[in-house]
Every structure is written in structure tokens, then in C-alpha cells.
Coordinates of N, CA and C in Angstrom, one line a residue:
M1 N 111.1 122.2 55.0 CA 111.1 120.8 55.5 C 110.5 120.8 56.9
A2 N 109.5 119.9 57.1 CA 108.8 119.8 58.4 C 109.7 119.1 59.4
E3 N 109.6 119.6 60.6 CA 110.3 118.9 61.7 C 109.5 117.7 62.1
T4 N 110.2 116.6 62.5 CA 109.5 115.4 63.0 C 109.4 115.6 64.5
P5 N 108.3 115.2 65.0 CA 108.1 115.4 66.5 C 109.1 114.5 67.2
S6 N 109.5 115.0 68.4 CA 110.5 114.2 69.2 C 109.7 112.9 69.7
D7 N 110.5 111.9 69.9 CA 109.9 110.6 70.4 C 109.3 110.9 71.8
P8 N 108.2 110.3 72.1 CA 107.6 110.4 73.4 C 108.5 109.8 74.4
A9 N 108.4 110.2 75.7 CA 109.2 109.6 76.8 C 108.9 108.1 76.8
P10 N 110.0 107.3 77.0 CA 109.8 105.8 77.1 C 108.9 105.5 78.2
R11 N 108.1 104.4 78.1 CA 107.2 104.0 79.1 C 107.7 102.6 79.7
V12 N 107.2 102.4 80.9 CA 107.6 101.1 81.5 C 106.9 100.0 80.8
P13 N 107.3 98.8 80.9 CA 106.7 97.6 80.2 C 105.2 97.6 80.4
E14 N 104.5 97.1 79.4 CA 103.1 97.1 79.4 C 102.6 96.2 80.6
A15 N 103.4 95.2 81.0 CA 103.0 94.4 82.1 C 102.7 95.2 83.4
L16 N 103.2 96.4 83.4 CA 103.0 97.3 84.6 C 101.8 98.2 84.4
A17 N 101.0 98.0 83.4 CA 99.9 98.9 83.1 C 98.9 99.0 84.2
A18 N 98.8 98.0 85.0 CA 97.9 98.0 86.2 C 98.7 98.1 87.5
A19 N 99.9 98.4 87.4 CA 100.7 98.5 88.7 C 100.2 99.5 89.6
R20 N 100.3 99.3 90.9 CA 99.9 100.2 91.9 C 101.2 100.9 92.4
W21 N 101.3 102.2 92.1 CA 102.5 103.0 92.4 C 102.4 103.7 93.8
F22 N 103.3 103.5 94.7 CA 103.3 104.2 95.9 C 104.7 104.3 96.5
I23 N 104.8 105.2 97.5 CA 106.1 105.4 98.2 C 105.8 104.8 99.6
A24 N 106.7 103.9 100.1 CA 106.5 103.3 101.3 C 107.8 103.0 102.1
L25 N 107.6 102.8 103.4 CA 108.7 102.5 104.2 C 108.6 101.0 104.7
K26 N 109.6 100.2 104.6 CA 109.6 98.9 105.1 C 110.1 98.9 106.5
P27 N 109.4 98.3 107.4 CA 109.8 98.3 108.8 C 111.0 97.4 109.1
P28 N 111.8 97.7 110.1 CA 112.9 96.8 110.5 C 112.3 95.5 110.9
A29 N 113.1 94.4 110.8 CA 112.6 93.1 111.1 C 111.9 92.9 112.4
A30 N 112.4 93.6 113.5 CA 111.8 93.4 114.8 C 110.4 94.1 114.8
T31 N 110.3 95.2 114.1 CA 109.0 95.9 114.1 C 108.0 95.0 113.2
A32 N 108.5 94.5 112.1 CA 107.7 93.6 111.3 C 107.2 92.4 112.1
A33 N 108.0 91.9 112.9 CA 107.6 90.7 113.7 C 106.5 91.1 114.7
E34 N 106.6 92.3 115.3 CA 105.6 92.8 116.3 C 104.3 93.0 115.5
L35 N 104.4 93.6 114.3 CA 103.2 93.9 113.5 C 102.5 92.5 113.1
A36 N 103.3 91.6 112.8 CA 102.8 90.3 112.4 C 102.1 89.6 113.6
A37 N 102.6 89.8 114.8 CA 102.0 89.2 116.0 C 100.6 89.8 116.2
A38 N 100.6 91.2 116.0 CA 99.3 91.9 116.1 C 98.3 91.4 115.0
R39 N 98.8 91.2 113.8 CA 98.0 90.7 112.7 C 97.4 89.3 113.1
D40 N 98.3 88.5 113.6 CA 97.8 87.1 113.9 C 96.8 87.1 115.0
A41 N 96.9 88.0 116.0 CA 95.9 88.1 117.1 C 94.6 88.6 116.5
L42 N 94.6 89.5 115.5 CA 93.4 90.0 114.9 C 92.7 88.9 114.1
R43 N 93.5 88.0 113.5 CA 92.9 87.0 112.6 C 91.9 86.1 113.4
A44 N 92.1 85.9 114.7 CA 91.1 85.1 115.5 C 89.8 85.9 115.6
A45 N 89.8 87.2 115.7 CA 88.6 88.0 115.9 C 88.0 88.4 114.5
V46 N 88.8 88.6 113.5 CA 88.3 89.1 112.2 C 88.5 88.0 111.2
R47 N 87.5 87.4 110.8 CA 87.6 86.3 109.8 C 87.6 86.8 108.4
D48 N 87.0 88.0 108.1 CA 87.0 88.5 106.8 C 88.4 89.2 106.4
G49 N 88.6 89.4 105.2 CA 89.8 90.1 104.8 C 90.9 89.1 104.4
R50 N 92.0 89.7 104.0 CA 93.1 88.9 103.6 C 94.4 89.4 104.4
P51 N 95.0 88.6 105.2 CA 96.1 89.1 106.0 C 97.3 89.4 105.1
V52 N 98.1 90.4 105.4 CA 99.3 90.7 104.7 C 100.4 89.9 105.2
A53 N 101.2 89.3 104.2 CA 102.3 88.5 104.6 C 103.4 89.4 105.3
T54 N 104.1 88.8 106.3 CA 105.0 89.6 107.0 C 106.1 90.3 106.1
G55 N 106.5 89.6 105.1 CA 107.5 90.2 104.2 C 107.0 91.3 103.3
R56 N 105.6 91.5 103.3 CA 105.0 92.6 102.5 C 104.5 93.7 103.3
L57 N 104.7 93.7 104.7 CA 104.3 94.8 105.5 C 105.0 96.0 105.2
H58 N 104.3 97.1 105.1 CA 105.0 98.4 104.8 C 104.0 99.5 105.3
L59 N 104.6 100.7 105.4 CA 103.8 101.9 105.7 C 103.8 102.8 104.5
T60 N 102.6 102.9 103.9 CA 102.5 103.7 102.7 C 102.5 105.2 103.0
L61 N 103.4 106.0 102.4 CA 103.5 107.4 102.7 C 102.7 108.2 101.6
A62 N 102.7 107.7 100.4 CA 101.9 108.3 99.4 C 101.5 107.3 98.3
F63 N 100.2 107.3 97.9 CA 99.8 106.5 96.8 C 99.8 107.3 95.6
L64 N 100.5 106.9 94.6 CA 100.7 107.7 93.3 C 99.7 107.3 92.2
G65 N 99.0 106.2 92.4 CA 98.0 105.9 91.4 C 98.2 104.5 90.8
I66 N 97.4 104.2 89.8 CA 97.4 102.9 89.2 C 97.7 103.1 87.7
G67 N 98.5 102.3 87.1 CA 98.8 102.4 85.7 C 100.3 102.6 85.4
S68 N 100.7 102.5 84.2 CA 102.1 102.7 83.8 C 102.5 104.2 84.0
R69 N 103.7 104.4 84.2 CA 104.3 105.7 84.3 C 105.5 105.8 83.3
S70 N 105.7 107.0 82.8 CA 106.9 107.2 81.9 C 108.1 107.1 82.7
A71 N 109.2 106.8 82.0 CA 110.5 106.8 82.7 C 110.8 108.2 83.3
D72 N 110.4 109.2 82.7 CA 110.6 110.6 83.2 C 109.8 110.8 84.5
Q73 N 108.6 110.3 84.6 CA 107.8 110.4 85.8 C 108.5 109.7 87.0
V74 N 109.0 108.4 86.7 CA 109.6 107.6 87.7 C 110.9 108.3 88.2
A75 N 111.7 108.9 87.2 CA 112.9 109.6 87.6 C 112.6 110.8 88.5
R76 N 111.6 111.5 88.2 CA 111.2 112.7 89.0 C 110.9 112.3 90.4
V77 N 110.2 111.2 90.6 CA 109.8 110.7 92.0 C 111.1 110.3 92.7
L78 N 112.0 109.5 92.0 CA 113.2 109.1 92.6 C 114.1 110.2 93.0
D79 N 114.2 111.2 92.1 CA 115.0 112.4 92.4 C 114.5 113.1 93.7
A80 N 113.1 113.2 93.8 CA 112.5 113.9 95.0 C 112.8 113.2 96.3
L81 N 113.1 111.9 96.2 CA 113.4 111.1 97.4 C 114.8 111.2 97.9
D82 N 115.7 111.6 97.0 CA 117.1 111.8 97.4 C 117.3 112.9 98.3

């Protein structure tokens, strides 16, 4: 009797197929306010680009890629952060 292969690791919803995965730190509110003030000062000089909303400011520590990840991959990253 042939063995059936084990089920593959579950994947995150397909809606996340183009998700950008990264590890980041969110600044404290006071720091975010200072960064937002610097951003606003730059907007007068730099007309190109798209400013980042204050609530979305962060410091990216590692970019993990684009696309869906298996639940196992996400668990390994979360475990490494503990």
C-alpha cells in the first residue's frame, strides 16, 4: 500500500500573494511627530514622490520579500523575534 504524501504547509490567504513582508519598528508618537515635521518641511522642496502618512512611519530592519508565505515560514520569523 502506497503512502499518501503529507499535506503541504498551509499558506496565507491568496489576497496576500503580493504582500510585502518586512520586519520593522514603529517609532514612539513623539518621534513620529518629529519625523512628520521633517517630512512636511521636505515636501516644500521635493515635489516628486509620495509622502508617508504619519501613522505608517516605520524603520525597516529587514525586507523579507514579496508574495505569500507559508504558516511555517511566518512562525519561524515570529519565533526568531522572541
